[in-house]
mmCIF file of C-alpha atoms and ligand atoms in Angstrom:
data_model
loop_
_atom_site.group_PDB
_atom_site.id
_atom_site.type_symbol
_atom_site.label_atom_id
_atom_site.label_comp_id
_atom_site.label_asym_id
_atom_site.label_seq_id
_atom_site.Cartn_x
_atom_site.Cartn_y
_atom_site.Cartn_z
ATOM 1 C CA MET A 1 -0.240 -0.011 -0.712
ATOM 2 C CA ILE A 2 1.281 3.301 -1.296
ATOM 3 C CA ILE A 3 0.427 6.768 -0.126
ATOM 4 C CA ALA A 4 1.317 9.938 -1.828
ATOM 5 C CA PRO A 5 0.305 13.312 -0.643
ATOM 6 C CA SER A 6 -0.041 15.205 -3.114
ATOM 7 C CA LEU A 7 2.079 18.622 -3.634
ATOM 8 C CA LEU A 8 -1.145 21.151 -5.266
ATOM 9 C CA ALA A 9 -2.021 20.852 -1.737
ATOM 10 C CA SER A 10 1.100 22.236 0.053
ATOM 11 C CA ASN A 11 2.269 25.468 1.207
ATOM 12 C CA HIS A 12 3.230 26.664 -2.843
ATOM 13 C CA ALA A 13 5.580 29.724 -1.883
ATOM 14 C CA CYS A 14 8.207 26.763 -0.854
ATOM 15 C CA PHE A 15 7.877 23.641 -2.337
ATOM 16 C CA GLY A 16 11.475 22.363 -1.278
ATOM 17 C CA LYS A 17 10.097 22.587 2.504
ATOM 18 C CA GLU A 18 7.331 20.501 1.312
ATOM 19 C CA ALA A 19 7.986 18.494 -0.128
ATOM 20 C CA VAL A 20 9.828 17.263 2.403
ATOM 21 C CA ARG A 21 7.958 17.285 5.245
ATOM 22 C CA ALA A 22 6.209 15.336 2.682
ATOM 23 C CA THR A 23 8.499 12.880 3.310
ATOM 24 C CA LYS A 24 9.316 12.778 6.562
ATOM 25 C CA ALA A 25 6.211 12.177 7.600
ATOM 26 C CA GLY A 26 6.226 9.177 6.244
ATOM 27 C CA GLY A 27 4.847 9.540 2.736
ATOM 28 C CA ASP A 28 5.707 6.905 0.221
ATOM 29 C CA TRP A 29 5.429 9.330 -2.736
ATOM 30 C CA LEU A 30 5.506 12.596 -3.439
ATOM 31 C CA HIS A 31 2.468 12.558 -6.463
ATOM 32 C CA LEU A 32 3.031 15.309 -8.844
ATOM 33 C CA ASP A 33 0.187 17.614 -10.500
ATOM 34 C CA ILE A 34 1.190 19.196 -13.945
ATOM 35 C CA MET A 35 -1.795 21.129 -15.482
ATOM 36 C CA ASP A 36 -1.822 22.768 -18.378
ATOM 37 C CA GLY A 37 -4.191 25.189 -18.127
ATOM 38 C CA HIS A 38 -5.965 23.754 -21.807
ATOM 39 C CA PHE A 39 -6.467 19.707 -20.852
ATOM 40 C CA VAL A 40 -7.749 21.060 -17.890
ATOM 41 C CA PRO A 41 -8.821 24.656 -16.398
ATOM 42 C CA ASN A 42 -6.217 25.510 -13.995
ATOM 43 C CA ILE A 43 -1.997 25.121 -14.082
ATOM 44 C CA SER A 44 0.235 24.084 -11.624
ATOM 45 C CA PHE A 45 3.666 24.102 -11.963
ATOM 46 C CA GLY A 46 6.298 22.854 -14.238
ATOM 47 C CA PRO A 47 9.943 21.033 -14.759
ATOM 48 C CA GLN A 48 11.450 23.639 -12.960
ATOM 49 C CA ALA A 49 9.635 23.231 -10.075
ATOM 50 C CA VAL A 50 10.349 19.697 -9.960
ATOM 51 C CA LYS A 51 14.112 20.122 -10.328
ATOM 52 C CA ALA A 52 14.362 22.696 -8.493
ATOM 53 C CA ILE A 53 13.068 19.886 -5.666
ATOM 54 C CA ARG A 54 14.548 16.940 -6.817
ATOM 55 C CA PRO A 55 18.400 17.354 -4.629
ATOM 56 C CA LEU A 56 16.030 17.612 -1.885
ATOM 57 C CA THR A 57 14.378 14.678 -1.422
ATOM 58 C CA LYS A 58 14.715 10.865 -2.824
ATOM 59 C CA ILE A 59 11.581 10.612 -2.233
ATOM 60 C CA PHE A 60 9.404 8.346 -6.094
ATOM 61 C CA PHE A 61 8.014 11.420 -8.209
ATOM 62 C CA ASP A 62 5.311 10.138 -9.349
ATOM 63 C CA VAL A 63 4.701 12.940 -12.269
ATOM 64 C CA HIS A 64 0.835 13.897 -13.777
ATOM 65 C CA LEU A 65 0.344 14.758 -16.604
ATOM 66 C CA MET A 66 -2.713 16.551 -16.788
ATOM 67 C CA CYS A 67 -1.759 18.351 -20.585
ATOM 68 C CA SER A 68 -3.430 18.213 -24.042
ATOM 69 C CA LYS A 69 0.054 17.621 -25.357
ATOM 70 C CA PRO A 70 2.654 15.657 -23.032
ATOM 71 C CA GLU A 71 4.338 14.662 -25.591
ATOM 72 C CA ILE A 72 6.467 18.400 -25.259
ATOM 73 C CA LEU A 73 6.740 17.650 -21.341
ATOM 74 C CA LEU A 74 7.983 14.273 -21.714
ATOM 75 C CA GLU A 75 12.032 14.182 -21.273
ATOM 76 C CA PRO A 76 11.965 17.659 -20.125
ATOM 77 C CA PHE A 77 10.456 16.121 -16.895
ATOM 78 C CA ALA A 78 11.588 13.053 -16.848
ATOM 79 C CA ARG A 79 15.407 15.061 -16.671
ATOM 80 C CA ALA A 80 13.881 16.949 -13.731
ATOM 81 C CA GLY A 81 13.725 13.482 -12.397
ATOM 82 C CA ALA A 82 10.135 12.458 -12.287
ATOM 83 C CA ASP A 83 10.295 8.455 -11.386
ATOM 84 C CA GLU A 84 7.217 7.495 -12.873
ATOM 85 C CA ILE A 85 4.952 9.446 -15.884
ATOM 86 C CA ILE A 86 1.573 9.148 -15.801
ATOM 87 C CA ILE A 87 -0.608 10.187 -19.488
ATOM 88 C CA HIS A 88 -4.538 10.456 -20.096
ATOM 89 C CA VAL A 89 -6.705 8.060 -21.922
ATOM 90 C CA GLU A 90 -8.425 11.274 -22.988
ATOM 91 C CA LEU A 91 -5.745 11.425 -25.807
ATOM 92 C CA GLY A 92 -7.429 8.729 -27.586
ATOM 93 C CA GLU A 93 -4.124 7.261 -30.665
ATOM 94 C CA GLN A 94 -1.448 9.719 -28.350
ATOM 95 C CA VAL A 95 -1.136 7.216 -25.637
ATOM 96 C CA GLU A 96 0.018 4.051 -27.425
ATOM 97 C CA PRO A 97 3.256 5.831 -28.676
ATOM 98 C CA LEU A 98 3.060 8.730 -25.115
ATOM 99 C CA ILE A 99 3.659 4.847 -23.686
ATOM 100 C CA TRP A 100 6.634 3.174 -25.695
ATOM 101 C CA LYS A 101 8.501 7.365 -25.149
ATOM 102 C CA ILE A 102 7.552 6.839 -21.903
ATOM 103 C CA LYS A 103 9.407 3.144 -20.974
ATOM 104 C CA GLN A 104 11.780 4.587 -23.553
ATOM 105 C CA LEU A 105 12.988 6.950 -21.057
ATOM 106 C CA GLY A 106 13.067 4.853 -18.520
ATOM 107 C CA LYS A 107 10.578 6.103 -16.428
ATOM 108 C CA LYS A 108 7.399 3.751 -14.991
ATOM 109 C CA VAL A 109 4.193 4.010 -17.147
ATOM 110 C CA GLY A 110 1.013 5.480 -14.978
ATOM 111 C CA LEU A 111 -2.228 6.141 -17.576
ATOM 112 C CA ALA A 112 -4.783 7.661 -15.855
ATOM 113 C CA VAL A 113 -9.228 7.646 -16.160
ATOM 114 C CA ASN A 114 -11.163 10.398 -15.936
ATOM 115 C CA PRO A 115 -14.442 9.670 -13.925
ATOM 116 C CA LEU A 116 -16.921 10.532 -16.727
ATOM 117 C CA THR A 117 -14.427 8.031 -19.166
ATOM 118 C CA GLU A 118 -16.321 4.444 -19.873
ATOM 119 C CA ILE A 119 -13.303 2.124 -17.564
ATOM 120 C CA SER A 120 -12.731 0.089 -21.314
ATOM 121 C CA LEU A 121 -11.184 1.616 -22.671
ATOM 122 C CA VAL A 122 -7.832 1.995 -20.468
ATOM 123 C CA GLN A 123 -7.557 -2.877 -21.368
ATOM 124 C CA PRO A 124 -5.904 -2.354 -24.885
ATOM 125 C CA PHE A 125 -3.175 -0.312 -22.249
ATOM 126 C CA LEU A 126 -3.014 -2.641 -19.493
ATOM 127 C CA ASP A 127 0.298 -4.991 -20.113
ATOM 128 C CA LYS A 128 2.002 -2.018 -21.102
ATOM 129 C CA ILE A 129 1.712 0.678 -17.617
ATOM 130 C CA ASP A 130 2.904 -0.163 -13.975
ATOM 131 C CA LEU A 131 -0.262 1.310 -13.015
ATOM 132 C CA LEU A 132 -3.274 2.322 -13.734
ATOM 133 C CA LEU A 133 -4.517 6.202 -12.067
ATOM 134 C CA VAL A 134 -8.298 5.550 -11.331
ATOM 135 C CA MET A 135 -9.724 9.605 -10.988
ATOM 136 C CA THR A 136 -11.876 10.061 -8.235
ATOM 137 C CA VAL A 137 -12.760 13.689 -9.227
ATOM 138 C CA ASN A 138 -12.965 15.772 -12.518
ATOM 139 C CA PRO A 139 -9.443 16.609 -12.804
ATOM 140 C CA GLY A 140 -7.621 19.970 -12.017
ATOM 141 C CA PHE A 141 -8.389 21.314 -9.071
ATOM 142 C CA GLY A 142 -8.067 20.175 -5.209
ATOM 143 C CA GLY A 143 -10.616 20.436 -2.228
ATOM 144 C CA GLN A 144 -13.042 18.890 -4.389
ATOM 145 C CA GLU A 145 -15.669 16.097 -3.221
ATOM 146 C CA PHE A 146 -14.779 12.202 -3.799
ATOM 147 C CA ILE A 147 -16.874 11.193 -7.106
ATOM 148 C CA HIS A 148 -18.486 7.239 -5.716
ATOM 149 C CA GLU A 149 -19.717 6.547 -9.549
ATOM 150 C CA THR A 150 -15.729 5.513 -10.104
ATOM 151 C CA LEU A 151 -15.985 3.079 -6.871
ATOM 152 C CA PRO A 152 -16.649 -0.340 -9.452
ATOM 153 C CA LYS A 153 -14.683 1.495 -11.822
ATOM 154 C CA ILE A 154 -11.399 0.313 -9.490
ATOM 155 C CA GLN A 155 -13.354 -2.967 -8.447
ATOM 156 C CA GLN A 156 -12.771 -3.826 -12.062
ATOM 157 C CA ALA A 157 -9.789 -2.973 -13.083
ATOM 158 C CA ASP A 158 -8.554 -5.250 -10.110
ATOM 159 C CA GLU A 159 -10.495 -7.962 -11.663
ATOM 160 C CA TRP A 160 -9.072 -7.621 -14.753
ATOM 161 C CA ARG A 161 -5.386 -7.403 -12.745
ATOM 162 C CA ARG A 162 -5.818 -11.170 -10.680
ATOM 163 C CA GLU A 163 -7.987 -11.981 -15.149
ATOM 164 C CA LYS A 164 -4.453 -11.032 -16.713
ATOM 165 C CA GLN A 165 -2.706 -11.610 -13.828
ATOM 166 C CA LEU A 166 -1.545 -8.709 -13.911
ATOM 167 C CA ARG A 167 0.952 -6.445 -11.937
ATOM 168 C CA TYR A 168 -0.216 -2.833 -11.958
ATOM 169 C CA ARG A 169 -1.091 -0.162 -8.912
ATOM 170 C CA ILE A 170 -4.232 0.831 -8.750
ATOM 171 C CA SER A 171 -4.414 4.568 -8.139
ATOM 172 C CA VAL A 172 -7.093 6.819 -7.511
ATOM 173 C CA ASP A 173 -6.860 10.768 -6.932
ATOM 174 C CA GLY A 174 -9.180 13.236 -5.902
ATOM 175 C CA GLY A 175 -10.975 13.548 -2.318
ATOM 176 C CA ILE A 176 -9.368 10.808 -0.684
ATOM 177 C CA ASN A 177 -10.159 11.420 3.011
ATOM 178 C CA PHE A 178 -10.015 8.602 5.841
ATOM 179 C CA GLN A 179 -13.095 7.643 4.466
ATOM 180 C CA THR A 180 -12.867 6.833 1.394
ATOM 181 C CA ALA A 181 -9.795 5.525 1.274
ATOM 182 C CA ALA A 182 -11.328 2.914 3.092
ATOM 183 C CA GLU A 183 -13.945 2.669 0.503
ATOM 184 C CA CYS A 184 -11.508 2.611 -1.905
ATOM 185 C CA ALA A 185 -9.605 -0.021 -0.761
ATOM 186 C CA ARG A 186 -12.385 -2.651 -0.361
ATOM 187 C CA ALA A 187 -12.988 -2.561 -3.779
ATOM 188 C CA GLY A 188 -9.085 -3.379 -4.674
ATOM 189 C CA ALA A 189 -7.268 0.103 -4.854
ATOM 190 C CA ASP A 190 -3.067 -0.439 -3.270
ATOM 191 C CA THR A 191 -2.541 3.488 -3.924
ATOM 192 C CA PHE A 192 -3.455 6.380 -2.814
ATOM 193 C CA VAL A 193 -2.985 9.759 -3.292
ATOM 194 C CA ALA A 194 -4.664 12.575 -1.479
ATOM 195 C CA GLY A 195 -4.501 15.950 -1.384
ATOM 196 C CA THR A 196 -6.330 18.557 0.990
ATOM 197 C CA SER A 197 -7.038 15.677 3.505
ATOM 198 C CA LEU A 198 -3.360 15.343 4.634
ATOM 199 C CA PHE A 199 -1.836 18.919 4.222
ATOM 200 C CA GLY A 200 -4.719 20.111 5.548
ATOM 201 C CA GLN A 201 -4.112 18.850 8.946
ATOM 202 C CA ARG A 202 -2.223 20.458 11.509
ATOM 203 C CA SER A 203 -0.013 17.426 12.222
ATOM 204 C CA LEU A 204 0.784 15.714 8.254
ATOM 205 C CA LYS A 205 2.635 12.447 9.863
ATOM 206 C CA ALA A 206 -0.054 11.899 11.803
ATOM 207 C CA ALA A 207 -2.084 12.382 8.416
ATOM 208 C CA VAL A 208 -0.455 9.630 7.311
ATOM 209 C CA THR A 209 -0.032 7.221 9.410
ATOM 210 C CA LYS A 210 -4.007 6.765 10.615
ATOM 211 C CA MET A 211 -4.190 7.085 6.904
ATOM 212 C CA ARG A 212 -1.772 4.082 6.473
ATOM 213 C CA LYS A 213 -3.820 1.888 9.094
ATOM 214 C CA ILE A 214 -7.299 2.450 8.139
ATOM 215 C CA ILE A 215 -5.853 1.100 4.096
ATOM 216 C CA HIS A 216 -4.273 -1.338 6.272
ATOM 217 C CA ALA A 217 -7.389 -2.641 8.205
ATOM 218 C CA ASN A 218 -9.445 -3.080 4.545
ATOM 219 C CA ASP A 219 -7.442 -3.872 2.855
ATOM 220 C CA PRO A 220 -8.866 -7.054 1.369
ATOM 221 C CA ALA A 221 -5.788 -9.433 1.032
ATOM 222 C CA PHE A 222 -5.510 -9.546 4.965
ATOM 223 C CA ALA A 223 -8.835 -9.704 5.727
ATOM 224 C CA ASP A 224 -8.507 -12.728 3.487
ATOM 225 C CA LEU A 225 -5.914 -14.097 6.117
ATOM 226 C CA LYS A 226 -8.467 -13.655 8.739
ATOM 227 C CA VAL A 227 -10.464 -15.673 7.634
HETATM 228 C C1 LIG B 1 -6.600 16.509 -8.879
HETATM 229 C C2 LIG B 1 -4.939 15.998 -9.216
HETATM 230 C C3 LIG B 1 -5.018 15.420 -7.480
HETATM 231 C C4 LIG B 1 -5.702 16.246 -6.368
HETATM 232 C C5 LIG B 1 -5.987 15.899 -5.343
HETATM 233 O O1 LIG B 1 -6.678 16.688 -10.697
HETATM 234 O O2 LIG B 1 -5.112 15.015 -9.819
HETATM 235 O O3 LIG B 1 -3.477 14.695 -7.398
HETATM 236 O O4 LIG B 1 -4.539 17.329 -6.432
HETATM 237 O O5 LIG B 1 -6.098 17.317 -3.903
HETATM 238 P P1 LIG B 1 -6.653 16.078 -3.477
HETATM 239 O O6 LIG B 1 -6.886 15.651 -2.328
HETATM 240 O O7 LIG B 1 -7.406 16.550 -2.548
HETATM 241 O O8 LIG B 1 -8.716 16.035 -3.474
HETATM 242 ZN ZN1 LIG B 2 -3.309 13.609 -9.237
#
C-alpha cells in the first residue's frame, strides 16, 4: 500500500520544504500534478519546479500530466527527476506512442482515466503500464468531493488484474480522505493520492499514519488472511 501526498495541496510558496515535510511524514511517494490550462482549466507548475525540488528528497516522484501535449513534456520531466509519468487515456491515439516514449526514457508508466470516461478504454494498455490511475474527481483542482460512482471502476480494474495476472498498481486520486480511502481500499485500490486531507491537517505525519492504519484495516488481502 502506497500513500502519495499531493504537492498541489501544499504551500506553493515553499515546495522544497513541503516535499521534505511529506517525506519525513512517512509519505511513500510524492504526487506532482502538472496542469496546462488546456487539458484542465487550471495551471500548476512545470519541470523547473520539479528539478529544483529533486535534490532535496529521495522520495519517488509520481508525475501526473494533465496536459494536452504531453509529448513535448516527457523529456523535460524525465530530466527533472520524475520516477513515473502518468498520461491520460483521453488522449486517444496518442496513448500508445506516449507509453513507449516514457518506457524509452527509463521511467515507470501510469495511465489515468477521468470519471466520465469508460474504464474499457484502458483495457488494451493494461499489460504495458505500471499503474492505472482512477480519477475519483474531475481533474483540475484539489479539494473536490469524491465521486462515488467511480468505485465500480476500481473493482473492475482489480478484477482484470487478477484475471490477466497482471501487476499494475491501482491508484486513486481526488477527494481521498480517511473515509473514502477505506472505500477505495475495499474496492481494490493499493495506491492513494491525497492532497487536502493530508496537508490540511496540523500534523502531516499523524495524518499519514492514520490513513495508513485505515487502509491496512480495509485491505481485502489482509481480510482474506484473517478468515
Ligand atoms: C486533481 C489532482 C489531484 C489533487 C487531489 O486534479 O489530480 O492529484 O491533488 O487533491 P485532493 O486530495 O485535495 O482532492
Ligand atoms: Zn493527480
